[in-house]
PDB file of C-alpha atoms and ligand atoms in Angstrom:
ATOM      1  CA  UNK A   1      15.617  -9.302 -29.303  1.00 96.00           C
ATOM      2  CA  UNK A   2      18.779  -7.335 -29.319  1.00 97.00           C
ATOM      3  CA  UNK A   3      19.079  -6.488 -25.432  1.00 97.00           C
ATOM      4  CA  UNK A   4      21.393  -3.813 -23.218  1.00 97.00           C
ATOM      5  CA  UNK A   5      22.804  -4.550 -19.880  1.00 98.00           C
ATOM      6  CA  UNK A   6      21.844  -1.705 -17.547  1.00 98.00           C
ATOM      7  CA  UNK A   7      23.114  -0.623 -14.232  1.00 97.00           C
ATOM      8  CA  UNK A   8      20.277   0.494 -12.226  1.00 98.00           C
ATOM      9  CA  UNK A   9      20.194   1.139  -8.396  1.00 96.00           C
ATOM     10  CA  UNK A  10      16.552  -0.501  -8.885  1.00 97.00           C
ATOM     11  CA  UNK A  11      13.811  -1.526 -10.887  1.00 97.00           C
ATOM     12  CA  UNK A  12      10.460  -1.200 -10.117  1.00 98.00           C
ATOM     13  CA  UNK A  13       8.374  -3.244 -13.354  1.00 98.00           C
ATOM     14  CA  UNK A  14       4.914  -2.496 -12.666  1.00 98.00           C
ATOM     15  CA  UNK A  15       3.606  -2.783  -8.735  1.00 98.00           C
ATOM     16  CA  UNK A  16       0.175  -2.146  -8.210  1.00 98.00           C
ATOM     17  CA  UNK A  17       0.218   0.656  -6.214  1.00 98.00           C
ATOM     18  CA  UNK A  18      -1.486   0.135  -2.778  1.00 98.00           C
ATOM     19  CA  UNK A  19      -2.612   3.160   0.563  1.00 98.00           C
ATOM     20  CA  UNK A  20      -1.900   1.768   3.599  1.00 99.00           C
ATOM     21  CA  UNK A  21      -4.308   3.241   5.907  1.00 98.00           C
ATOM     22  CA  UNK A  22      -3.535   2.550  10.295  1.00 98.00           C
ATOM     23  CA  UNK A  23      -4.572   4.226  13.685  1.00 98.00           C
ATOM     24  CA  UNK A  24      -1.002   5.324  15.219  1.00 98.00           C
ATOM     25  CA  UNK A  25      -0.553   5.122  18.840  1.00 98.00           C
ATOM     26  CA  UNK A  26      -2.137   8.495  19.946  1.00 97.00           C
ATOM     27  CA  UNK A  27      -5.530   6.933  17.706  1.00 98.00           C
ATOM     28  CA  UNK A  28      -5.361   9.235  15.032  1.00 98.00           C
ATOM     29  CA  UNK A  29      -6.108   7.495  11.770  1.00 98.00           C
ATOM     30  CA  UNK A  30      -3.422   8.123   9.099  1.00 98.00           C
ATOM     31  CA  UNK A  31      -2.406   6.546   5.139  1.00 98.00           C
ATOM     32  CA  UNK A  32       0.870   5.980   3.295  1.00 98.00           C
ATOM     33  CA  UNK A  33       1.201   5.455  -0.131  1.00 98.00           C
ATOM     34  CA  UNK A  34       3.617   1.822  -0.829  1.00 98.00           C
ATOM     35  CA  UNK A  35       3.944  -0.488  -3.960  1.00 98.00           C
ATOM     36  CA  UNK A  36       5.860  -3.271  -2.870  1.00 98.00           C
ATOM     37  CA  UNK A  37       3.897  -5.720  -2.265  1.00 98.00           C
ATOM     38  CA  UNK A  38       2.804  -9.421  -2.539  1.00 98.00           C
ATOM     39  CA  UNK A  39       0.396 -12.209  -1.282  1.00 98.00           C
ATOM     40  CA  UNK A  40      -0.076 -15.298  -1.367  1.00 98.00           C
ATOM     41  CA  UNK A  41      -3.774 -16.789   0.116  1.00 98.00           C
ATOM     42  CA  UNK A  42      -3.746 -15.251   3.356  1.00 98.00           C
ATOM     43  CA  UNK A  43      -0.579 -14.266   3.610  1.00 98.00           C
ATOM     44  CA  UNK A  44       1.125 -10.533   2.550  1.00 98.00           C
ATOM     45  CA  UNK A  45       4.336  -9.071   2.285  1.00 98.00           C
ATOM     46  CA  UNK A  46       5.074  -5.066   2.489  1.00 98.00           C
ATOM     47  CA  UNK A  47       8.343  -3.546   1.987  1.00 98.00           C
ATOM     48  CA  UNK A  48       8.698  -0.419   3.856  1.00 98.00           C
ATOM     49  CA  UNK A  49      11.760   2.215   3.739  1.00 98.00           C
ATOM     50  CA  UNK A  50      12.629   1.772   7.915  1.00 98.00           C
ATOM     51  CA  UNK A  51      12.343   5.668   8.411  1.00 97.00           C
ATOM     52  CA  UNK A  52       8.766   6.374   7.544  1.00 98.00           C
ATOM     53  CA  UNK A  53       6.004   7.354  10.227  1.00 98.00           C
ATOM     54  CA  UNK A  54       3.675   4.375   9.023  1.00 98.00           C
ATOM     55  CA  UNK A  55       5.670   1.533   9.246  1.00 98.00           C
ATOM     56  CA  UNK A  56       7.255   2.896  12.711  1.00 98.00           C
ATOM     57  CA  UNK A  57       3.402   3.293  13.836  1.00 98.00           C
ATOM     58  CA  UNK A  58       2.182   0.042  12.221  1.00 98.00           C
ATOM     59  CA  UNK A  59       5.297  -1.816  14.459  1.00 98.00           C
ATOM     60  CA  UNK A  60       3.850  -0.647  17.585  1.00 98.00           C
ATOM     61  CA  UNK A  61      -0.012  -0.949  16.616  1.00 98.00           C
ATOM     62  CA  UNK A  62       0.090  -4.211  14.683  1.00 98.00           C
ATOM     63  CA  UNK A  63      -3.537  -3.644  12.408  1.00 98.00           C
ATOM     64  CA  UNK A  64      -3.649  -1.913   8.998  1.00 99.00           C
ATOM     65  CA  UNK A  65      -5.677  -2.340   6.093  1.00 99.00           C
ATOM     66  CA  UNK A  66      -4.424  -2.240   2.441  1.00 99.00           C
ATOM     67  CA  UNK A  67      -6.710  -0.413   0.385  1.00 98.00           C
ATOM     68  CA  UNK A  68      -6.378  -0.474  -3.845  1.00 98.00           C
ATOM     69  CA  UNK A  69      -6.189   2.422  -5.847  1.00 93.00           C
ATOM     70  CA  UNK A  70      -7.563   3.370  -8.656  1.00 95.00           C
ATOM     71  CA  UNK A  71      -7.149   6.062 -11.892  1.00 98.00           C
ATOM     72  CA  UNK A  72      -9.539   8.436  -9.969  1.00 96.00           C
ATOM     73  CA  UNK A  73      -6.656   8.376  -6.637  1.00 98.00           C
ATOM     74  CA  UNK A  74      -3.873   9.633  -8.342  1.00 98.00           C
ATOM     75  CA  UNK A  75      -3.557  12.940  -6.662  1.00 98.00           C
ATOM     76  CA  UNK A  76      -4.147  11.049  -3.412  1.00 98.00           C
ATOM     77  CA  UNK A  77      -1.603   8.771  -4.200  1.00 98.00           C
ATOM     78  CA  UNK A  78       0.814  11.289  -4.288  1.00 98.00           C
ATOM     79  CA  UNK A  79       0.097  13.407  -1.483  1.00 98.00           C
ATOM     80  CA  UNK A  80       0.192   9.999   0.598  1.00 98.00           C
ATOM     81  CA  UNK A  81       3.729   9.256  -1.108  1.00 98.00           C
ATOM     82  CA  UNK A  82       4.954  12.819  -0.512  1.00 98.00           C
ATOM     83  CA  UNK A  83       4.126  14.019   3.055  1.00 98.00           C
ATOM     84  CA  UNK A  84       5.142  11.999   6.001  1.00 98.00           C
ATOM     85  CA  UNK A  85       2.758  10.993   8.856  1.00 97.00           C
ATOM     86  CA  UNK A  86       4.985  12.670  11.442  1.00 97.00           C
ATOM     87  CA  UNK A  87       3.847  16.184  10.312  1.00 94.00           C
ATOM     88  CA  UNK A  88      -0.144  16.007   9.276  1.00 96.00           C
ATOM     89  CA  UNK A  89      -2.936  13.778   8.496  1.00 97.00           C
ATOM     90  CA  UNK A  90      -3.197  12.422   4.895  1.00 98.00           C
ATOM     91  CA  UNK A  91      -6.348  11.537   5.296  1.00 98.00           C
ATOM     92  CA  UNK A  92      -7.094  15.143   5.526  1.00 98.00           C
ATOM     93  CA  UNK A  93      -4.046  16.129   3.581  1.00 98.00           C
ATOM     94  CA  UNK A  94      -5.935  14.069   0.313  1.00 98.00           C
ATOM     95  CA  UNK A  95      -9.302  14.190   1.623  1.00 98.00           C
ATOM     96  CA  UNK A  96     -10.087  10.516   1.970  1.00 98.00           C
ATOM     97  CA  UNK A  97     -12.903   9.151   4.293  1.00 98.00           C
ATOM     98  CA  UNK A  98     -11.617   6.738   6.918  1.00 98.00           C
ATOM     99  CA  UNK A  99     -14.648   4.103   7.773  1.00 98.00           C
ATOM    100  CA  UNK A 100     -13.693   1.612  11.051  1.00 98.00           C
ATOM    101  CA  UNK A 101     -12.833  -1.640   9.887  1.00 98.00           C
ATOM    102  CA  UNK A 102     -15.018  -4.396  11.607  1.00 98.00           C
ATOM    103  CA  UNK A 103     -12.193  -6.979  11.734  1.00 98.00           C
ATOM    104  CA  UNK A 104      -9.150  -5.042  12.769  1.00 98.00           C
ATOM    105  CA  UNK A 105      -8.493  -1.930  14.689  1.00 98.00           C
ATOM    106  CA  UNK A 106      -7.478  -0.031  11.678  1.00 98.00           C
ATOM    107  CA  UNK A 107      -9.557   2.518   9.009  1.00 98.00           C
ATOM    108  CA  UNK A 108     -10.534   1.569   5.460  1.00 98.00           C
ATOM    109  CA  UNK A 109     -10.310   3.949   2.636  1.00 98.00           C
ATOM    110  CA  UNK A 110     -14.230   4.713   1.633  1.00 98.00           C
ATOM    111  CA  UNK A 111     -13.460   5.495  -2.085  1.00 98.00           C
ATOM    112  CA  UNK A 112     -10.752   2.669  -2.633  1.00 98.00           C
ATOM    113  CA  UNK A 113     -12.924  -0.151  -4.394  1.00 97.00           C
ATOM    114  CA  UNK A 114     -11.331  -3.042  -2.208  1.00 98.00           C
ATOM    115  CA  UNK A 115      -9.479  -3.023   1.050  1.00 98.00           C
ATOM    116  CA  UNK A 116      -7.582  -5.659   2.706  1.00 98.00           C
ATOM    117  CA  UNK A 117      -7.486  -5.834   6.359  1.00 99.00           C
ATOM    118  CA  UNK A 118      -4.379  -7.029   8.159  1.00 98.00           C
ATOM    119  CA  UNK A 119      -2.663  -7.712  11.375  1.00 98.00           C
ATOM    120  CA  UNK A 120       1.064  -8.124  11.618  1.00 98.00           C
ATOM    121  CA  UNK A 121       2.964 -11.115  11.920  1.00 98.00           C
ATOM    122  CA  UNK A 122       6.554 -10.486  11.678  1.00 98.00           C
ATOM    123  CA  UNK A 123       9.140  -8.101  10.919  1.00 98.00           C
ATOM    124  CA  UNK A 124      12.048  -8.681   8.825  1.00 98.00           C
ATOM    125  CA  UNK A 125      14.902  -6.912   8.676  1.00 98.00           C
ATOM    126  CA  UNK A 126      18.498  -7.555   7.887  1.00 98.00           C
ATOM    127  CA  UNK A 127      21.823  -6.209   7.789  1.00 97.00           C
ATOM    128  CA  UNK A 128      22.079  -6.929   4.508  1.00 98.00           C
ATOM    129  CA  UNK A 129      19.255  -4.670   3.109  1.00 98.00           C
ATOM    130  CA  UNK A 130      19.566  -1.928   5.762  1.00 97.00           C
ATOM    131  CA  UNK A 131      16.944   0.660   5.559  1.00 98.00           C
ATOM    132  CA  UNK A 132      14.264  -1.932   4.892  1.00 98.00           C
ATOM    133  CA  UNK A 133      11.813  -2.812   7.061  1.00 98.00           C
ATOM    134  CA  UNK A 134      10.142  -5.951   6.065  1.00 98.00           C
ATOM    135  CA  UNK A 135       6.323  -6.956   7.121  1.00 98.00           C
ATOM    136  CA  UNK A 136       4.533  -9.889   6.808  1.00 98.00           C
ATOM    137  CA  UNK A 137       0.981 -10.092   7.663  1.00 98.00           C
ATOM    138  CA  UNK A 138      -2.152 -12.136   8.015  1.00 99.00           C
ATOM    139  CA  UNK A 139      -5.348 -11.254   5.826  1.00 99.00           C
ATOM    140  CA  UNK A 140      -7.982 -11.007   8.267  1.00 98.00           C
ATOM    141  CA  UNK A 141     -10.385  -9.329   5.906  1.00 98.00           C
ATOM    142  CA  UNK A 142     -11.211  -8.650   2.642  1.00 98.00           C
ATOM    143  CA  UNK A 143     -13.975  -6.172   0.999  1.00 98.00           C
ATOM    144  CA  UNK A 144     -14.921  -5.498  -2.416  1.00 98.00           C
ATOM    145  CA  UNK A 145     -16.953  -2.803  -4.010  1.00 98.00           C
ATOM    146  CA  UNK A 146     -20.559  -4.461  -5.472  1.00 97.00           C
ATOM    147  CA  UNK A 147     -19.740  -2.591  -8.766  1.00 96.00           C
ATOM    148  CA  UNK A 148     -16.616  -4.896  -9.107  1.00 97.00           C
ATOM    149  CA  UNK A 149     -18.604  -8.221  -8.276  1.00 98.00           C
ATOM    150  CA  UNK A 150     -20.447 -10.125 -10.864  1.00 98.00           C
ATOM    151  CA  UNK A 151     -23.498 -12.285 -10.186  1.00 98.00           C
ATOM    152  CA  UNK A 152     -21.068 -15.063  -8.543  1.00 98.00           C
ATOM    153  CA  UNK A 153     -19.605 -12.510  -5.875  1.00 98.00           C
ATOM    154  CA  UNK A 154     -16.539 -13.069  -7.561  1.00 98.00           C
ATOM    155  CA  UNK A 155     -13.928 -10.339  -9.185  1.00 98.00           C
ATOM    156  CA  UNK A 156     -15.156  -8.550 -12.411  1.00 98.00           C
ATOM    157  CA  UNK A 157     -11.045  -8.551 -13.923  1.00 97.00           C
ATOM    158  CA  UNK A 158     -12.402  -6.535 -16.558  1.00 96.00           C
ATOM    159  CA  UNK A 159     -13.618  -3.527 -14.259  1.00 94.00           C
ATOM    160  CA  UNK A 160     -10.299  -3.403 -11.899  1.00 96.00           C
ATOM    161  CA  UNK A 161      -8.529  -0.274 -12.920  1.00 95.00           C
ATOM    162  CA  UNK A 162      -5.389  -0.823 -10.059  1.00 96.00           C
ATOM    163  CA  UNK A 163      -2.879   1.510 -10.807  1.00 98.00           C
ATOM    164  CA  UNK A 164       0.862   0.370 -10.957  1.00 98.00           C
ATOM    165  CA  UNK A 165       4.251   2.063 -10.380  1.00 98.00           C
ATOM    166  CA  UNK A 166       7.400   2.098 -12.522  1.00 98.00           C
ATOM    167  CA  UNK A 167      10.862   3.492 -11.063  1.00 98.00           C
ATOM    168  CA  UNK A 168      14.199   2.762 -12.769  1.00 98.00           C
ATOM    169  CA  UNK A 169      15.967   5.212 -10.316  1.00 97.00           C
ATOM    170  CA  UNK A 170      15.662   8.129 -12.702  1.00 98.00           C
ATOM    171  CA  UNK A 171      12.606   7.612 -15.025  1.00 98.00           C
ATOM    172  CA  UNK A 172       9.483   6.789 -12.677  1.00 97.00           C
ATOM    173  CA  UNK A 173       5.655   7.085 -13.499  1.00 97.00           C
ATOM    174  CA  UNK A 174       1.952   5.615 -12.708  1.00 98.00           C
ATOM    175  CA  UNK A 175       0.175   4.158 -14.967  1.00 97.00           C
TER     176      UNK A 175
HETATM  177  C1  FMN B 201       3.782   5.597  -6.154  1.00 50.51           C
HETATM  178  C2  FMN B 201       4.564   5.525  -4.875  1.00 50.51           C
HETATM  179  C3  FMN B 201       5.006   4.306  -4.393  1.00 50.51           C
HETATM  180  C4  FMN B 201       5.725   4.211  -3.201  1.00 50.51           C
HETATM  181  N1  FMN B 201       6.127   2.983  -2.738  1.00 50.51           N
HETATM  182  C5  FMN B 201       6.764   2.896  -1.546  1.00 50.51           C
HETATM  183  C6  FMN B 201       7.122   1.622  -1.013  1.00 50.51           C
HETATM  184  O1  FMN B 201       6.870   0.571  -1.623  1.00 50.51           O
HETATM  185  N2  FMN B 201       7.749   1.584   0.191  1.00 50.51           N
HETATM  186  C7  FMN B 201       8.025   2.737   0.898  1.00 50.51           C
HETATM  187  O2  FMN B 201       8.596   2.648   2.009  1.00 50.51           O
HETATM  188  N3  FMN B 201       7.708   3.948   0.418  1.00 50.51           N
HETATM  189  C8  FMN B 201       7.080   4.056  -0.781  1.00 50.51           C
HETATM  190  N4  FMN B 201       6.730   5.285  -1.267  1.00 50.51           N
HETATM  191  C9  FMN B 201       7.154   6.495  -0.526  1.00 50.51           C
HETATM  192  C10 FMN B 201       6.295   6.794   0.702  1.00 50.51           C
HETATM  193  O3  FMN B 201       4.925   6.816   0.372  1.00 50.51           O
HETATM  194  C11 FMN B 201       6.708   8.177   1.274  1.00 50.51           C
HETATM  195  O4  FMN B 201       8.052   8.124   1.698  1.00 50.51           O
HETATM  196  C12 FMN B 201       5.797   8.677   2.384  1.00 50.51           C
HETATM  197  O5  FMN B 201       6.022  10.073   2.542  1.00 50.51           O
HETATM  198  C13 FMN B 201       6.046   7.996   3.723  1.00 50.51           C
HETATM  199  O6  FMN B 201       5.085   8.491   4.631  1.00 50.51           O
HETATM  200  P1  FMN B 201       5.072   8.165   6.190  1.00 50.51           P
HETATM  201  O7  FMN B 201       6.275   8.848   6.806  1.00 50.51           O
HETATM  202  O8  FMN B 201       3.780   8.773   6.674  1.00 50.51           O
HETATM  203  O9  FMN B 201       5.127   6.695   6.375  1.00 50.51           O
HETATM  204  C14 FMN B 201       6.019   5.398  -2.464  1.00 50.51           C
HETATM  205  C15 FMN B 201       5.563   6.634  -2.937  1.00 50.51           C
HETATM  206  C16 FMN B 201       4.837   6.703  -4.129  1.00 50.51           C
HETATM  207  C17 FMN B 201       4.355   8.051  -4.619  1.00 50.51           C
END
Protein backbone atom coordinates (compact mmCIF):
# COMPACT_ATOMS: atom_id res chain seq x y z
CA UNK A 1 0.00 0.00 0.00
CA UNK A 2 1.83 2.93 -1.38
CA UNK A 3 0.78 5.72 1.27
CA UNK A 4 1.03 9.88 1.37
CA UNK A 5 1.78 11.85 4.40
CA UNK A 6 -0.89 14.54 4.74
CA UNK A 7 -1.08 17.67 6.72
CA UNK A 8 -4.50 18.06 7.93
CA UNK A 9 -5.78 20.48 10.68
CA UNK A 10 -8.06 17.26 11.50
CA UNK A 11 -9.47 14.12 10.67
CA UNK A 12 -12.68 13.06 11.36
CA UNK A 13 -12.78 8.90 10.05
CA UNK A 14 -16.25 8.02 10.44
CA UNK A 15 -18.19 9.24 13.91
CA UNK A 16 -21.55 8.22 14.23
CA UNK A 17 -23.26 11.21 14.24
CA UNK A 18 -25.31 11.81 17.47
CA UNK A 19 -28.44 15.07 18.53
CA UNK A 20 -27.93 16.08 21.75
CA UNK A 21 -31.22 17.09 22.97
CA UNK A 22 -31.29 19.33 26.88
CA UNK A 23 -33.75 21.74 28.76
CA UNK A 24 -31.54 25.10 29.11
CA UNK A 25 -31.93 27.10 32.14
CA UNK A 26 -35.08 29.19 31.22
CA UNK A 27 -36.76 25.23 30.55
CA UNK A 28 -37.01 25.47 27.03
CA UNK A 29 -36.09 22.18 25.43
CA UNK A 30 -33.42 22.56 22.69
CA UNK A 31 -30.89 19.90 20.30
CA UNK A 32 -27.38 20.20 18.87
CA UNK A 33 -26.04 18.20 16.36
CA UNK A 34 -22.15 16.57 17.70
CA UNK A 35 -20.08 13.50 16.45
CA UNK A 36 -17.44 13.15 18.80
CA UNK A 37 -18.16 10.81 20.85
CA UNK A 38 -17.37 7.58 22.83
CA UNK A 39 -18.48 5.13 25.64
CA UNK A 40 -17.47 2.74 27.38
CA UNK A 41 -20.33 0.63 29.73
CA UNK A 42 -21.78 3.41 31.48
CA UNK A 43 -19.56 5.82 30.88
CA UNK A 44 -19.53 8.66 27.74
CA UNK A 45 -17.36 11.14 26.45
CA UNK A 46 -18.58 14.36 24.25
CA UNK A 47 -16.34 16.78 22.73
CA UNK A 48 -17.89 20.08 22.42
CA UNK A 49 -16.42 23.36 20.58
CA UNK A 50 -16.48 25.71 24.17
CA UNK A 51 -18.60 28.48 22.36
CA UNK A 52 -21.78 26.70 21.52
CA UNK A 53 -25.24 27.39 23.35
CA UNK A 54 -25.61 23.54 24.25
CA UNK A 55 -22.67 22.73 25.92
CA UNK A 56 -22.75 26.29 27.84
CA UNK A 57 -26.51 25.21 28.82
CA UNK A 58 -25.71 21.52 29.46
CA UNK A 59 -22.73 23.01 32.12
CA UNK A 60 -25.24 24.73 34.10
CA UNK A 61 -28.20 22.06 33.78
CA UNK A 62 -26.17 18.86 34.07
CA UNK A 63 -29.00 16.22 32.16
CA UNK A 64 -29.06 15.54 28.40
CA UNK A 65 -29.92 12.69 26.43
CA UNK A 66 -28.01 11.46 23.30
CA UNK A 67 -30.31 10.47 20.75
CA UNK A 68 -28.99 8.36 17.31
CA UNK A 69 -29.65 9.37 14.00
CA UNK A 70 -30.59 7.84 11.27
CA UNK A 71 -30.67 8.18 7.06
CA UNK A 72 -34.26 9.60 7.44
CA UNK A 73 -32.55 12.78 9.97
CA UNK A 74 -30.32 14.14 7.65
CA UNK A 75 -31.94 17.45 7.09
CA UNK A 76 -32.37 17.58 10.87
CA UNK A 77 -28.97 16.89 11.35
CA UNK A 78 -28.01 19.78 9.65
CA UNK A 79 -30.25 22.35 10.77
CA UNK A 80 -29.13 21.17 14.42
CA UNK A 81 -25.34 21.55 13.19
CA UNK A 82 -26.04 24.92 11.53
CA UNK A 83 -28.15 27.20 13.81
CA UNK A 84 -27.07 27.89 17.30
CA UNK A 85 -29.35 27.51 20.38
CA UNK A 86 -28.81 31.14 21.35
CA UNK A 87 -31.10 32.37 18.50
CA UNK A 88 -34.21 29.68 18.06
CA UNK A 89 -35.41 26.34 18.91
CA UNK A 90 -34.16 23.38 16.78
CA UNK A 91 -36.57 21.40 17.85
CA UNK A 92 -38.89 23.60 16.02
CA UNK A 93 -36.25 24.79 13.64
CA UNK A 94 -36.16 20.70 12.30
CA UNK A 95 -39.43 19.77 13.55
CA UNK A 96 -38.53 17.05 16.01
CA UNK A 97 -40.89 15.93 18.90
CA UNK A 98 -39.32 16.32 22.33
CA UNK A 99 -40.94 13.44 24.77
CA UNK A 100 -39.78 13.95 28.80
CA UNK A 101 -37.30 11.56 29.66
CA UNK A 102 -38.34 9.48 32.81
CA UNK A 103 -34.78 9.21 34.18
CA UNK A 104 -33.28 12.62 33.68
CA UNK A 105 -34.58 16.09 33.41
CA UNK A 106 -33.85 16.31 29.79
CA UNK A 107 -36.15 15.58 26.30
CA UNK A 108 -35.71 12.57 24.03
CA UNK A 109 -35.91 12.81 20.34
CA UNK A 110 -39.39 10.82 19.38
CA UNK A 111 -38.19 9.78 15.85
CA UNK A 112 -34.45 8.93 16.82
CA UNK A 113 -34.63 4.98 17.17
CA UNK A 114 -32.48 4.97 20.50
CA UNK A 115 -31.67 7.64 23.00
CA UNK A 116 -29.25 7.67 25.72
CA UNK A 117 -29.96 9.53 28.79
CA UNK A 118 -27.18 11.24 30.71
CA UNK A 119 -26.17 13.34 33.60
CA UNK A 120 -22.84 15.07 33.75
CA UNK A 121 -19.93 14.15 35.57
CA UNK A 122 -17.07 16.26 34.75
CA UNK A 123 -15.74 18.80 32.56
CA UNK A 124 -12.47 18.76 30.97
CA UNK A 125 -10.78 21.33 29.62
CA UNK A 126 -7.21 22.30 29.07
CA UNK A 127 -4.94 24.84 27.97
CA UNK A 128 -3.61 22.75 25.69
CA UNK A 129 -6.72 22.12 23.47
CA UNK A 130 -8.33 25.55 24.03
CA UNK A 131 -11.70 25.88 22.57
CA UNK A 132 -12.67 22.41 23.72
CA UNK A 133 -14.90 21.72 26.18
CA UNK A 134 -14.68 18.20 27.30
CA UNK A 135 -17.77 16.15 29.02
CA UNK A 136 -17.91 13.08 30.59
CA UNK A 137 -21.07 11.59 31.67
CA UNK A 138 -22.93 8.80 33.36
CA UNK A 139 -25.55 6.63 31.31
CA UNK A 140 -28.51 6.76 33.36
CA UNK A 141 -30.77 5.44 30.65
CA UNK A 142 -31.00 3.76 27.66
CA UNK A 143 -34.10 3.19 25.11
CA UNK A 144 -34.40 1.37 22.01
CA UNK A 145 -36.99 1.34 19.31
CA UNK A 146 -38.99 -2.39 19.35
CA UNK A 147 -38.34 -2.44 15.53
CA UNK A 148 -34.53 -2.61 16.34
CA UNK A 149 -34.94 -5.45 19.08
CA UNK A 150 -35.04 -9.04 18.20
CA UNK A 151 -36.85 -11.70 20.23
CA UNK A 152 -33.91 -11.50 22.98
CA UNK A 153 -34.44 -7.61 23.57
CA UNK A 154 -31.15 -7.33 22.29
CA UNK A 155 -29.75 -5.01 19.20
CA UNK A 156 -30.84 -6.11 15.64
CA UNK A 157 -26.94 -4.84 14.10
CA UNK A 158 -28.39 -5.54 10.90
CA UNK A 159 -31.34 -2.89 11.13
CA UNK A 160 -29.11 0.12 12.73
CA UNK A 161 -28.75 2.61 9.97
CA UNK A 162 -26.49 5.34 12.38
CA UNK A 163 -25.21 7.80 10.24
CA UNK A 164 -21.44 8.83 10.49
CA UNK A 165 -19.43 12.01 9.73
CA UNK A 166 -16.23 12.49 7.73
CA UNK A 167 -14.23 15.96 7.86
CA UNK A 168 -10.62 16.25 6.64
CA UNK A 169 -10.79 20.11 7.09
CA UNK A 170 -11.80 20.69 3.50
CA UNK A 171 -13.64 17.56 2.13
CA UNK A 172 -16.51 16.66 4.75
CA UNK A 173 -19.74 14.50 4.20
CA UNK A 174 -22.45 12.04 5.97
CA UNK A 175 -22.78 8.95 5.10
C1 LIG B 1 -22.44 16.41 11.18
C2 LIG B 1 -22.04 17.44 12.20
C3 LIG B 1 -21.23 17.08 13.26
C4 LIG B 1 -20.85 18.01 14.23
N1 LIG B 1 -20.06 17.62 15.29
C5 LIG B 1 -19.76 18.51 16.26
C6 LIG B 1 -19.00 18.11 17.40
O1 LIG B 1 -18.60 16.94 17.53
N2 LIG B 1 -18.74 19.03 18.36
C7 LIG B 1 -19.19 20.33 18.25
O2 LIG B 1 -18.92 21.15 19.16
N3 LIG B 1 -19.89 20.75 17.18
C8 LIG B 1 -20.20 19.87 16.19
N4 LIG B 1 -20.93 20.27 15.12
C9 LIG B 1 -21.29 21.70 14.99
C10 LIG B 1 -22.46 22.12 15.89
O3 LIG B 1 -23.57 21.27 15.71
C11 LIG B 1 -22.87 23.58 15.52
O4 LIG B 1 -21.79 24.45 15.80
C12 LIG B 1 -24.14 24.05 16.21
O5 LIG B 1 -24.62 25.19 15.52
C13 LIG B 1 -23.94 24.41 17.67
O6 LIG B 1 -25.21 24.75 18.20
P1 LIG B 1 -25.44 25.34 19.66
O7 LIG B 1 -24.87 26.74 19.68
O8 LIG B 1 -26.95 25.36 19.80
O9 LIG B 1 -24.78 24.46 20.65
C14 LIG B 1 -21.31 19.36 14.13
C15 LIG B 1 -22.15 19.72 13.07
C16 LIG B 1 -22.52 18.77 12.11
C17 LIG B 1 -23.42 19.19 10.97
Amino acid sequence: MDKVKVDYEKMYYGFPVILISYYDKAGNANVTTLSSSYTLKDMVMLGFSSKGYAINQIKEVSDFVINIADHNLLEEIKICGKYSGTDCNKFEKANLTPIPSEVVKAPLIAECPINIECTLADIIESSQFEGITNVLATIKGRLVSETKLDENGRMKIAELDNVLYYNDGVNRGLK
